[in-house]
Amino acid sequence: MPRKIMSAEIDLVPEVSSLSEIYVSSDQSGRYRTLFDEFDHYYGKAPEFVSRSPGRVNLIGEHIDYCYFSVLPMAIEQDIVVLVCTNDSGTINLINSNAKFGPESFVMSAADDDNNIGNVVSIDRSLTTWTNYFKCGLLVAHQYLAIVIKRRHVAPVGMDVLVDGTVPAAAGLSSSAAFICAAALATLRANGVTTVSKEELAKMAIVSERHLGVYSGGMDQSASVFGKRDHALYVQFQPKLKCTPFKFPKTDRPLTFLIANSLVKANKHETAPVNYNLRVVEVSIAAEILAHKYSVAIPQDSGIGMGTLWGFMEAYYKEYEGAGARRGQAWDGEVVEGMRRLHTMTGLARTVFVQTDGYTAAEAAEELGMTVDELHERFLSKTPVRFEKLQLHGRAVHVYEEALRVLQYLRLLLEPGVDSDSDKLFHDLGQLMNQSHESLRGLFNCSCPELDEICAIARRTGSYGSRLTGAGFGGCSVHLVASDKVQEVKDALIENYYRVKFPGIADDALEEALVVSKPGIGSLVYTGGVP
Ligand code: GLA
C-alpha cells in the first residue's frame, strides 16, 4: 500500500520549556547557560523568553519555489536564538553573541497613522548589516499586528535582545530566513501575542526579505517554521501554502543526508542583480513569453508582480489540455497527473526557447511582441538586474524538469517498494539528486567549481546522490549516503577538498563544515529559563 502523507492540521507555533524538546543530536544547555549569563552581563536582567528558528537543508527542488512549484526541504537543528526582555522606552537594543557583528540600538517610530501602518522602522537596504534581518522580522510582525490583528494606536514595545546563531551565514542553509522568523516571532511575543499559527508566521516571513531587495520564494521560511523532528516537508505554494511533514520510509539502512559546506561564501543580497534576482526575472519573462505564444492570460502574482511558470502551466491546461475528467481543470496536486503535465511543459519550453545561448533584450522583446522600452518598463525597471543575454531556455527547462524531479522523489519516498530494498531506493533517489545538480550547473548556472568538485568526490566515494542545496553560487551541498559510508565520504572530502583548498583548516572548522543533520523542530518560543 502506498503510504499517505497526512495533511497538516492548524498548527500553532509551539512554546516549550525544556531544551530536550528542541535538540536531540547535541546537548545545548551549556550554550543556553552562557547566553543567559551574557544577557545578564549586558542588560543587568534576565530574558523573559527565547525565540528560535532553525536553518534548513533542501533535499530537492531548487530555484522553483518562486515559480510556485513544490519543494522538499527539512529543518535542521542548527538555529538562530533570540533572547528577549521587553523595555518601555520603545527602543530596540541588538547585541550579537559573535563580536564580529557589532551592536545597534534604535527607537521605533509610532507608525500608526493611516499612511504608515506598522512601519516602525525604515530599512536601509544599501547597508549589508546583520541587524537589517532583525528589522525585517520586526517590520513584518508590526505590519501583522496593525493590519491583521488590527491593533492600532498602541505604542510598539521595546526589546533588549541578544542573538546567537549556529547556522553558518551565507552557506545556503538559510540563516537569513531563520533569523527573520525568530525576530518576527520575538516581536509578536514581546507585543503580547502568544498564539500565532505557523502559517501566519511563515507567510509574514516570506515577504520580509523583499525589504532587503531579494525576491526569494517561500521555501526557507516555510521549512524553518514548519520543521518537524524526524520529518521532511513537502511544501506546496499553490493553490495555497501547505506544508506536509512526512517520515522517511523504513529501510534496512537508514537514509542519511550529509551536508558539506564548500566554504565559498554566497551572499544572496550583494550579488542579487546578476545572480538570484536575475534568475527570478528570467523565469518570469520565460513565463510571459510562453503565455504570449499560447495566447493565455496568466496571473501577475509572483514576488516581483509578474507571471510564473506555474501560472502558465495552469492557464495552458485550462485552455487546451487535461486528460478525461481533468480536462480544463486546475491541477489538484495529484502526483501522477502533475508529472504528466510537467512533461508536457518541459516539451513546450524546449520548443519555444530554441536559442540555447540566450536572448538579448531586443530578442526577448520581440518574442513578447513589444518594444525594448516596453520590456524594460514592464519587466526590468522594478528589480535592478544586469545581463547580456537572458537565459530563457535553460531557466525554463530547469524549472519544469526540477519540479518533475520533486514529484518523482516524493513518489519514491512514499512508495519505496514492498521489500524496501534500500540500495535500489537510494540509487533512484540519488539519480534524481545528481540530475538536479547537473541541471543547476548546466541550465541554471548557479553552481561553482568548488561545489562541483565536492559532489564529484562524494559520488566517487559512495554517495548515491550529491547536489548543491539552497541558492547555490557557493554555500552547501547535500549528499545521500548510506549510514555505514558516512565516515568514508567525510574522510575523502577532508583529504581531497578541505585540506587541499584550505591548508591548515582547523579541526573544529572541519567539524562544522561536514555535518549529518537530522530533521529538527521548527520555530518556537522557549520559556524554560536557565537550563
Ligand atoms: C534561496 C531562497 C529560496 C530558494 C532557494 C533556491 O534559499 O531564499 O527561496 O529560492 O534559494 O531553491
Coordinates of C-alpha atoms and ligand atoms in Angstrom, one line a residue:
M1 CA 0.0 0.0 0.0
P2 CA 1.4 3.4 -0.8
R3 CA 1.9 5.4 2.4
K4 CA -0.2 8.5 2.6
I5 CA 1.1 11.8 3.9
M6 CA -1.2 13.4 6.4
S7 CA -2.4 16.9 5.9
A8 CA -1.2 19.3 8.5
E9 CA -3.9 20.4 11.0
I10 CA -4.0 24.0 12.0
D11 CA -0.7 24.2 13.7
L12 CA 0.3 26.8 16.2
V13 CA 3.9 27.8 16.8
P14 CA 4.8 25.9 20.0
E15 CA 6.0 27.1 23.3
V16 CA 8.3 24.7 25.1
S17 CA 10.1 24.8 28.5
S18 CA 12.7 22.1 28.1
L19 CA 15.7 22.0 25.7
S20 CA 15.3 18.3 25.2
E21 CA 12.1 19.2 23.2
I22 CA 14.3 21.2 20.8
Y23 CA 17.6 19.4 20.4
V24 CA 18.3 15.7 20.1
S25 CA 21.6 15.5 18.4
S26 CA 23.5 17.6 20.9
D27 CA 23.2 18.9 24.5
Q28 CA 22.8 22.7 24.2
S29 CA 22.3 23.5 27.8
G30 CA 25.9 24.9 28.0
R31 CA 25.2 27.2 25.1
Y32 CA 22.0 28.5 26.7
R33 CA 23.6 29.0 30.1
T34 CA 26.4 31.1 28.5
L35 CA 23.8 33.1 26.6
F36 CA 21.7 33.8 29.8
D37 CA 24.9 34.9 31.6
E38 CA 25.8 37.2 28.7
F39 CA 22.3 38.6 28.7
D40 CA 22.6 39.4 32.3
H41 CA 26.1 40.9 31.7
Y42 CA 24.8 43.3 29.0
Y43 CA 21.4 44.2 30.3
G44 CA 21.6 43.5 34.0
K45 CA 18.4 41.4 34.0
A46 CA 17.1 38.0 32.8
P47 CA 15.4 37.5 29.4
E48 CA 11.7 37.0 29.5
F49 CA 11.7 34.4 26.8
V50 CA 13.7 33.0 23.9
S51 CA 12.5 32.8 20.4
R52 CA 14.4 30.4 18.0
S53 CA 14.1 29.3 14.4
P54 CA 16.2 26.7 12.6
G55 CA 18.0 26.6 9.2
R56 CA 17.1 24.1 6.6
V57 CA 18.6 21.8 4.0
N58 CA 16.7 21.3 0.8
L59 CA 16.7 17.7 -0.4
I60 CA 15.4 18.5 -3.9
G61 CA 13.5 21.3 -5.7
E62 CA 15.9 24.2 -6.2
H63 CA 15.1 27.6 -7.7
I64 CA 11.5 26.6 -8.3
D65 CA 9.7 27.9 -5.1
Y66 CA 9.5 31.4 -6.6
C67 CA 7.8 29.8 -9.6
Y68 CA 5.3 28.3 -7.1
F69 CA 6.4 24.7 -7.6
S70 CA 6.6 22.4 -4.6
V71 CA 9.9 21.6 -2.8
L72 CA 11.2 19.0 -0.3
P73 CA 13.3 20.6 2.4
M74 CA 13.8 19.7 6.1
A75 CA 14.6 21.9 9.1
I76 CA 18.0 21.2 10.7
E77 CA 19.0 21.5 14.3
Q78 CA 21.3 24.5 13.8
D79 CA 19.3 27.6 14.6
I80 CA 19.2 31.3 15.4
V81 CA 18.3 32.0 19.0
V82 CA 16.9 35.4 20.1
L83 CA 16.8 36.2 23.9
V84 CA 14.4 39.0 24.7
C85 CA 13.4 41.2 27.6
T86 CA 10.9 44.0 26.9
N87 CA 11.6 47.6 27.7
D88 CA 9.2 50.6 27.9
S89 CA 11.3 53.1 26.0
G90 CA 10.3 51.9 22.6
T91 CA 14.0 51.1 21.9
I92 CA 15.3 48.1 20.2
N93 CA 18.8 47.1 21.5
L94 CA 20.5 44.5 19.5
I95 CA 23.6 42.6 20.6
N96 CA 25.1 39.6 18.8
S97 CA 27.0 37.0 20.8
N98 CA 29.5 36.9 18.0
A99 CA 31.6 40.1 18.5
K100 CA 32.2 40.2 14.7
F101 CA 28.7 41.6 14.4
G102 CA 28.6 45.0 16.2
P103 CA 25.6 46.2 18.4
E104 CA 23.0 48.6 17.3
S105 CA 20.2 50.5 19.0
F106 CA 17.3 52.4 17.6
V107 CA 14.0 53.9 18.7
M108 CA 10.9 52.7 16.8
S109 CA 8.6 55.2 15.3
A110 CA 4.9 55.1 16.4
A111 CA 3.8 54.4 12.8
D112 CA 0.1 54.2 13.4
D113 CA -1.2 56.9 11.1
D114 CA -3.1 55.6 8.1
N115 CA -0.4 56.1 5.6
N116 CA 2.3 54.4 7.6
I117 CA 0.6 51.3 9.1
G118 CA 3.0 49.1 11.1
N119 CA 6.2 50.7 9.6
V120 CA 8.0 51.1 12.9
V121 CA 11.4 51.1 11.3
S122 CA 12.9 52.1 8.0
I123 CA 15.5 49.7 6.5
D124 CA 18.5 50.9 4.5
R125 CA 18.9 48.1 2.0
S126 CA 22.2 49.6 0.7
L127 CA 23.8 48.5 4.0
T128 CA 24.8 44.9 4.5
T129 CA 24.4 44.8 8.2
W130 CA 23.2 41.8 10.3
T131 CA 20.7 44.0 12.1
N132 CA 18.8 44.5 8.9
Y133 CA 17.5 41.0 9.1
F134 CA 16.1 41.7 12.6
K135 CA 14.5 44.8 11.3
C136 CA 12.8 42.8 8.5
G137 CA 11.2 40.5 11.1
L138 CA 10.4 43.4 13.4
L139 CA 8.7 45.2 10.5
V140 CA 6.5 42.4 9.2
A141 CA 5.5 41.5 12.7
H142 CA 4.3 45.1 13.3
Q143 CA 2.6 45.2 10.0
Y144 CA 0.8 42.0 11.0
L145 CA -0.2 43.5 14.4
A146 CA -1.5 46.6 12.7
I147 CA -3.2 45.1 9.6
V148 CA -4.2 41.6 10.5
I149 CA -4.9 41.9 14.2
K150 CA -5.9 45.5 13.7
R151 CA -4.1 46.7 16.7
R152 CA -3.7 50.4 16.2
H153 CA -2.6 53.4 18.3
V154 CA -0.7 51.1 20.6
A155 CA 3.0 52.1 21.2
P156 CA 5.4 49.4 19.9
V157 CA 7.1 47.5 22.7
G158 CA 10.8 48.0 23.0
M159 CA 13.1 45.0 23.3
D160 CA 16.6 44.2 24.7
V161 CA 17.9 41.5 22.5
L162 CA 20.8 39.1 22.4
V163 CA 21.2 37.0 19.2
D164 CA 23.2 33.8 18.8
G165 CA 23.4 31.6 15.7
T166 CA 24.7 28.2 14.8
V167 CA 23.5 28.3 11.2
P168 CA 26.6 29.3 9.2
A169 CA 26.0 32.6 7.3
A170 CA 25.9 32.7 3.5
A171 CA 26.1 28.9 3.3
G172 CA 22.8 28.0 1.7
L173 CA 21.3 26.7 4.9
S174 CA 19.0 29.7 5.2
S175 CA 20.5 31.6 8.1
S176 CA 18.7 34.8 7.0
A177 CA 15.2 33.2 7.0
A178 CA 15.9 31.6 10.4
F179 CA 16.9 34.9 11.8
I180 CA 13.9 36.8 10.3
C181 CA 11.5 34.1 11.6
A182 CA 13.0 34.2 15.1
A183 CA 12.9 38.1 15.0
A184 CA 9.2 38.2 13.9
L185 CA 8.2 35.6 16.4
A186 CA 10.1 37.5 19.2
T187 CA 8.4 40.8 18.2
L188 CA 4.9 39.2 18.3
R189 CA 5.6 37.7 21.7
A190 CA 7.0 41.0 23.1
N191 CA 3.9 42.7 22.0
G192 CA 1.7 40.3 23.8
V193 CA 0.8 37.8 21.0
T194 CA 1.3 34.4 22.5
T195 CA -0.6 32.4 19.9
V196 CA 0.3 32.5 16.2
S197 CA -0.2 29.9 13.6
K198 CA 2.7 28.5 11.8
E199 CA 1.1 29.5 8.5
E200 CA 0.8 33.1 9.6
L201 CA 4.4 33.3 10.8
A202 CA 5.7 31.7 7.7
K203 CA 3.7 34.0 5.4
M204 CA 4.8 37.2 7.1
A205 CA 8.4 36.0 7.0
I206 CA 8.2 35.1 3.3
V207 CA 7.6 38.7 2.2
S208 CA 10.1 40.1 4.7
E209 CA 13.3 39.6 2.8
R210 CA 11.9 41.7 -0.1
H211 CA 12.5 44.7 2.2
L212 CA 16.2 43.9 1.5
G213 CA 15.7 43.7 -2.2
V214 CA 15.9 39.9 -2.6
Y215 CA 12.9 38.3 -4.2
S216 CA 13.2 34.9 -2.8
G217 CA 10.4 32.3 -2.7
G218 CA 8.9 30.8 0.4
M219 CA 10.8 27.6 0.9
D220 CA 13.3 28.7 3.6
Q221 CA 10.7 30.4 5.9
S222 CA 8.3 27.5 5.5
A223 CA 10.9 24.9 6.4
S224 CA 12.1 27.0 9.3
V225 CA 8.7 27.5 10.7
F226 CA 7.1 24.1 10.0
G227 CA 10.1 21.9 10.7
K228 CA 9.2 18.7 12.5
R229 CA 11.6 16.3 14.2
D230 CA 12.3 13.2 12.1
H231 CA 10.2 14.5 9.2
A232 CA 11.0 16.0 5.9
L233 CA 8.5 18.5 4.5
Y234 CA 6.5 18.6 1.3
V235 CA 5.9 22.3 0.8
Q236 CA 3.3 23.4 -1.7
F237 CA 2.8 27.1 -2.6
Q238 CA -0.3 26.8 -4.8
P239 CA -3.2 27.0 -4.6
K240 CA -2.2 27.9 -1.1
L241 CA 0.8 27.5 1.2
K242 CA 0.7 24.0 2.7
C243 CA 3.5 22.1 4.5
T244 CA 3.0 18.5 4.9
P245 CA 5.5 16.7 7.2
F246 CA 6.3 13.1 6.3
K247 CA 8.7 10.4 7.6
F248 CA 11.3 8.7 5.6
P249 CA 10.5 5.1 4.7
K250 CA 11.8 2.4 7.0
T251 CA 14.8 0.8 5.2
D252 CA 17.3 -1.7 6.3
R253 CA 19.9 1.0 6.4
P254 CA 18.7 4.5 7.4
L255 CA 18.6 7.3 4.9
T256 CA 21.4 9.7 5.8
F257 CA 22.0 13.1 4.4
L258 CA 25.5 14.6 4.8
I259 CA 25.8 18.3 4.4
A260 CA 29.1 19.6 3.1
N261 CA 29.8 23.3 3.2
S262 CA 32.1 24.4 0.3
L263 CA 33.1 27.4 2.5
V264 CA 32.6 29.6 -0.6
K265 CA 30.5 32.5 0.7
A266 CA 27.4 33.1 -1.3
N267 CA 25.9 36.4 -0.4
K268 CA 22.4 36.5 -2.0
H269 CA 21.9 40.2 -1.3
E270 CA 25.2 41.6 -2.7
T271 CA 25.1 39.5 -5.9
A272 CA 21.3 39.7 -6.4
P273 CA 21.3 41.7 -9.7
V274 CA 23.4 39.2 -11.5
N275 CA 22.6 36.0 -9.6
Y276 CA 19.4 35.4 -7.6
N277 CA 17.1 38.2 -8.7
L278 CA 18.3 37.8 -12.3
R279 CA 17.1 34.2 -12.2
V280 CA 13.8 35.4 -10.7
V281 CA 13.3 37.9 -13.6
E282 CA 14.4 35.4 -16.2
V283 CA 11.9 32.7 -15.2
S284 CA 9.2 35.3 -15.1
I285 CA 10.0 36.6 -18.6
A286 CA 10.0 33.0 -19.8
A287 CA 6.5 32.5 -18.3
E288 CA 5.3 35.7 -20.0
I289 CA 6.7 34.6 -23.4
L290 CA 5.1 31.2 -23.1
A291 CA 1.8 32.8 -22.2
H292 CA 2.1 35.2 -25.2
K293 CA 2.9 32.3 -27.6
Y294 CA -0.1 30.2 -26.4
S295 CA -2.4 33.2 -26.0
V296 CA -3.3 32.6 -22.4
A297 CA -3.6 35.2 -19.7
I298 CA -1.5 34.4 -16.5
P299 CA -1.9 36.0 -13.1
Q300 CA 0.7 38.6 -12.2
D301 CA 1.2 37.1 -8.8
S302 CA 4.9 36.4 -8.4
G303 CA 7.0 38.1 -5.7
I304 CA 8.0 40.7 -8.3
G305 CA 4.5 41.1 -9.6
M306 CA 4.9 39.1 -12.8
G307 CA 3.6 35.8 -14.2
T308 CA 5.1 32.5 -13.1
L309 CA 5.8 29.2 -14.8
W310 CA 3.3 27.6 -12.5
G311 CA 0.7 30.2 -13.7
F312 CA 1.5 29.4 -17.3
M313 CA 1.0 25.6 -16.7
E314 CA -2.4 26.2 -15.0
A315 CA -3.5 28.6 -17.8
Y316 CA -2.4 26.3 -20.5
Y317 CA -4.3 23.3 -19.1
K318 CA -7.4 25.4 -18.5
E319 CA -7.3 26.4 -22.2
Y320 CA -6.0 23.4 -24.0
E321 CA -5.5 20.1 -22.3
G322 CA -6.0 17.7 -19.4
A323 CA -6.9 14.0 -19.6
G324 CA -10.5 12.8 -19.3
A325 CA -12.3 14.4 -16.4
R326 CA -9.3 16.6 -15.7
R327 CA -9.7 18.5 -19.0
G328 CA -9.7 22.2 -18.4
Q329 CA -9.1 21.7 -14.7
A330 CA -6.6 23.1 -12.3
W331 CA -4.0 20.6 -11.1
D332 CA -5.2 19.3 -7.7
G333 CA -1.7 18.2 -6.6
E334 CA -2.2 14.5 -7.6
V335 CA 1.3 13.3 -8.3
V336 CA 0.9 11.3 -11.5
E337 CA -1.2 14.0 -13.2
G338 CA 1.4 16.6 -12.1
M339 CA 4.2 14.5 -13.6
R340 CA 2.3 14.2 -16.9
R341 CA 1.7 18.0 -17.0
L342 CA 5.3 18.8 -16.2
H343 CA 6.5 16.5 -19.0
T344 CA 4.3 18.5 -21.4
M345 CA 5.6 21.8 -20.0
T346 CA 9.2 20.8 -20.5
G347 CA 8.4 19.9 -24.1
L348 CA 6.8 23.3 -24.6
A349 CA 9.7 25.2 -23.1
R350 CA 12.2 23.3 -25.3
T351 CA 10.0 24.1 -28.4
V352 CA 9.6 27.8 -27.7
F353 CA 13.0 28.7 -26.4
V354 CA 15.2 27.5 -29.3
Q355 CA 18.1 29.9 -28.7
T356 CA 20.0 27.9 -26.2
D357 CA 22.7 30.6 -25.9
G358 CA 20.2 33.2 -24.6
Y359 CA 18.1 36.2 -25.8
T360 CA 19.2 39.8 -25.9
A361 CA 16.7 42.3 -24.5
A362 CA 15.7 43.1 -28.1
E363 CA 15.1 39.4 -28.9
A364 CA 13.1 38.8 -25.7
A365 CA 11.0 41.9 -26.5
E366 CA 10.3 40.5 -30.0
E367 CA 9.2 37.2 -28.5
L368 CA 6.8 39.2 -26.4
G369 CA 5.6 41.3 -29.2
M370 CA 6.7 44.5 -27.6
T371 CA 9.4 47.2 -27.9
V372 CA 12.6 47.1 -25.8
D373 CA 11.3 50.1 -23.9
E374 CA 8.2 48.3 -23.0
L375 CA 10.2 45.3 -21.9
H376 CA 12.3 47.5 -19.6
E377 CA 9.3 49.3 -18.3
R378 CA 7.2 46.1 -17.6
F379 CA 9.9 43.6 -16.5
L380 CA 13.2 45.2 -15.8
S381 CA 12.5 48.5 -14.0
K382 CA 11.3 47.3 -10.6
T383 CA 14.1 44.8 -9.9
P384 CA 17.6 46.0 -10.9
V385 CA 19.3 43.2 -12.9
R386 CA 22.3 43.1 -15.2
F387 CA 22.7 40.8 -18.1
E388 CA 24.0 40.5 -21.6
K389 CA 21.5 37.7 -22.6
L390 CA 18.5 36.4 -20.8
Q391 CA 18.9 32.6 -20.4
L392 CA 15.3 31.7 -21.1
H393 CA 15.8 28.2 -22.4
G394 CA 18.0 26.9 -19.6
R395 CA 15.9 28.6 -16.8
A396 CA 12.5 27.4 -18.0
V397 CA 13.6 23.9 -18.8
H398 CA 15.4 23.6 -15.4
V399 CA 12.3 24.8 -13.5
Y400 CA 9.9 22.3 -15.2
E401 CA 12.3 19.4 -15.0
E402 CA 13.2 20.1 -11.4
A403 CA 9.5 20.4 -10.4
L404 CA 9.1 17.0 -12.1
R405 CA 12.0 15.5 -10.1
V406 CA 10.4 16.7 -6.9
L407 CA 7.3 14.7 -7.6
Q408 CA 9.4 11.7 -8.7
Y409 CA 11.4 11.9 -5.4
L410 CA 8.3 12.3 -3.3
R411 CA 6.8 9.3 -5.0
L412 CA 9.9 7.2 -4.3
L413 CA 9.8 8.2 -0.6
L414 CA 6.1 7.5 -0.2
E415 CA 6.1 4.2 -2.2
P416 CA 9.5 2.8 -1.7
G417 CA 8.6 -0.7 -2.8
V418 CA 7.4 -3.8 -0.9
D419 CA 10.8 -5.1 0.0
S420 CA 12.2 -1.6 0.9
D421 CA 15.4 -2.6 -0.9
S422 CA 17.4 0.4 0.3
D423 CA 20.1 0.0 -2.3
K424 CA 17.6 0.4 -5.2
L425 CA 15.7 3.2 -3.4
F426 CA 18.9 5.1 -2.5
H427 CA 20.1 4.6 -6.1
D428 CA 16.9 6.0 -7.6
L429 CA 16.8 8.9 -5.2
G430 CA 20.4 9.6 -5.7
Q431 CA 20.0 9.7 -9.5
L432 CA 17.4 12.4 -9.1
M433 CA 19.7 14.4 -6.9
N434 CA 22.6 14.1 -9.3
Q435 CA 20.3 15.2 -12.2
S436 CA 19.2 18.1 -10.1
H437 CA 22.8 19.2 -9.6
E438 CA 23.7 18.8 -13.2
S439 CA 20.7 20.9 -14.2
L440 CA 21.6 23.6 -11.7
R441 CA 25.1 23.6 -13.0
G442 CA 24.4 23.5 -16.7
L443 CA 21.0 25.0 -17.2
F444 CA 20.6 27.3 -14.2
N445 CA 24.3 28.3 -13.9
C446 CA 24.2 28.6 -10.1
S447 CA 26.8 26.1 -9.1
C448 CA 30.6 26.8 -8.8
P449 CA 33.7 24.7 -9.3
E450 CA 34.0 24.1 -5.6
L451 CA 30.5 22.6 -5.3
D452 CA 31.0 20.6 -8.5
E453 CA 34.2 19.2 -7.1
I454 CA 32.7 18.3 -3.7
C455 CA 29.9 16.5 -5.4
A456 CA 32.3 14.6 -7.7
I457 CA 34.5 13.5 -4.7
A458 CA 31.4 12.4 -2.7
R459 CA 30.0 10.4 -5.6
R460 CA 33.3 8.7 -6.2
T461 CA 33.4 7.7 -2.6
G462 CA 30.0 6.2 -2.4
S463 CA 27.4 9.0 -2.2
Y464 CA 24.3 7.9 -4.1
G465 CA 23.4 11.4 -5.0
S466 CA 25.1 14.8 -4.5
R467 CA 23.8 18.2 -5.2
L468 CA 24.1 21.8 -4.2
T469 CA 21.4 23.0 -1.8
G470 CA 19.9 26.4 -1.4
A471 CA 20.5 29.2 -3.8
G472 CA 24.0 28.0 -4.9
F473 CA 26.8 30.2 -6.2
G474 CA 28.8 28.7 -3.2
G475 CA 27.4 27.6 0.1
C476 CA 26.5 24.0 0.9
S477 CA 25.9 20.7 -0.8
V478 CA 23.8 17.7 0.3
H479 CA 24.7 14.1 -0.2
L480 CA 22.6 10.9 0.2
V481 CA 25.0 8.5 1.8
A482 CA 24.3 5.1 3.4
S483 CA 24.9 5.4 7.1
D484 CA 27.9 3.0 7.0
K485 CA 29.6 5.1 4.4
V486 CA 29.4 8.5 6.0
Q487 CA 32.8 8.4 7.6
E488 CA 34.5 7.3 4.3
V489 CA 32.8 10.2 2.4
K490 CA 33.8 12.7 5.1
D491 CA 37.4 11.5 5.1
A492 CA 37.6 11.7 1.3
L493 CA 36.2 15.3 1.3
I494 CA 38.6 16.3 4.1
E495 CA 41.6 14.9 2.3
N496 CA 40.8 15.9 -1.3
Y497 CA 38.8 19.1 -0.8
Y498 CA 39.2 20.8 2.5
R499 CA 42.9 20.1 3.2
V500 CA 43.8 21.0 -0.4
K501 CA 41.7 24.2 -0.7
F502 CA 42.2 25.4 2.8
P503 CA 45.6 24.1 4.1
G504 CA 45.8 24.4 7.8
I505 CA 42.0 24.4 8.3
A506 CA 41.2 23.8 12.0
D507 CA 39.5 20.6 13.2
D508 CA 36.5 22.4 14.6
A509 CA 36.1 24.2 11.3
L510 CA 36.0 20.9 9.6
E511 CA 33.5 19.6 12.1
E512 CA 31.2 22.5 11.3
A513 CA 31.7 22.1 7.6
L514 CA 30.7 18.5 7.4
V515 CA 27.5 17.6 9.3
V516 CA 24.9 14.8 9.3
S517 CA 21.8 16.6 10.2
K518 CA 18.6 15.0 11.4
P519 CA 15.3 16.7 10.6
G520 CA 14.6 19.0 13.5
I521 CA 11.7 21.0 15.0
G522 CA 10.7 24.4 13.6
S523 CA 10.3 27.9 15.1
L524 CA 9.2 28.0 18.8
V525 CA 9.3 30.0 21.9
Y526 CA 11.4 28.7 24.8
T527 CA 10.3 29.8 28.3
G528 CA 12.2 27.3 30.4
G529 CA 14.7 29.9 31.8
V530 CA 18.4 29.0 32.6
P531 CA 18.8 25.2 31.9
Ligands
GLA1 C1 17.3 30.6 -1.5 C2 15.9 31.3 -1.5 C3 14.8 30.3 -1.6 C4 15.0 29.4 -2.8 C5 16.4 28.8 -2.9 C6 16.7 28.1 -4.1 O1 17.5 29.8 -0.4 O2 15.7 32.0 -0.3 O3 13.5 30.9 -1.6 O4 14.7 30.0 -4.0 O5 17.4 29.9 -2.7 O6 15.9 27.0 -4.2

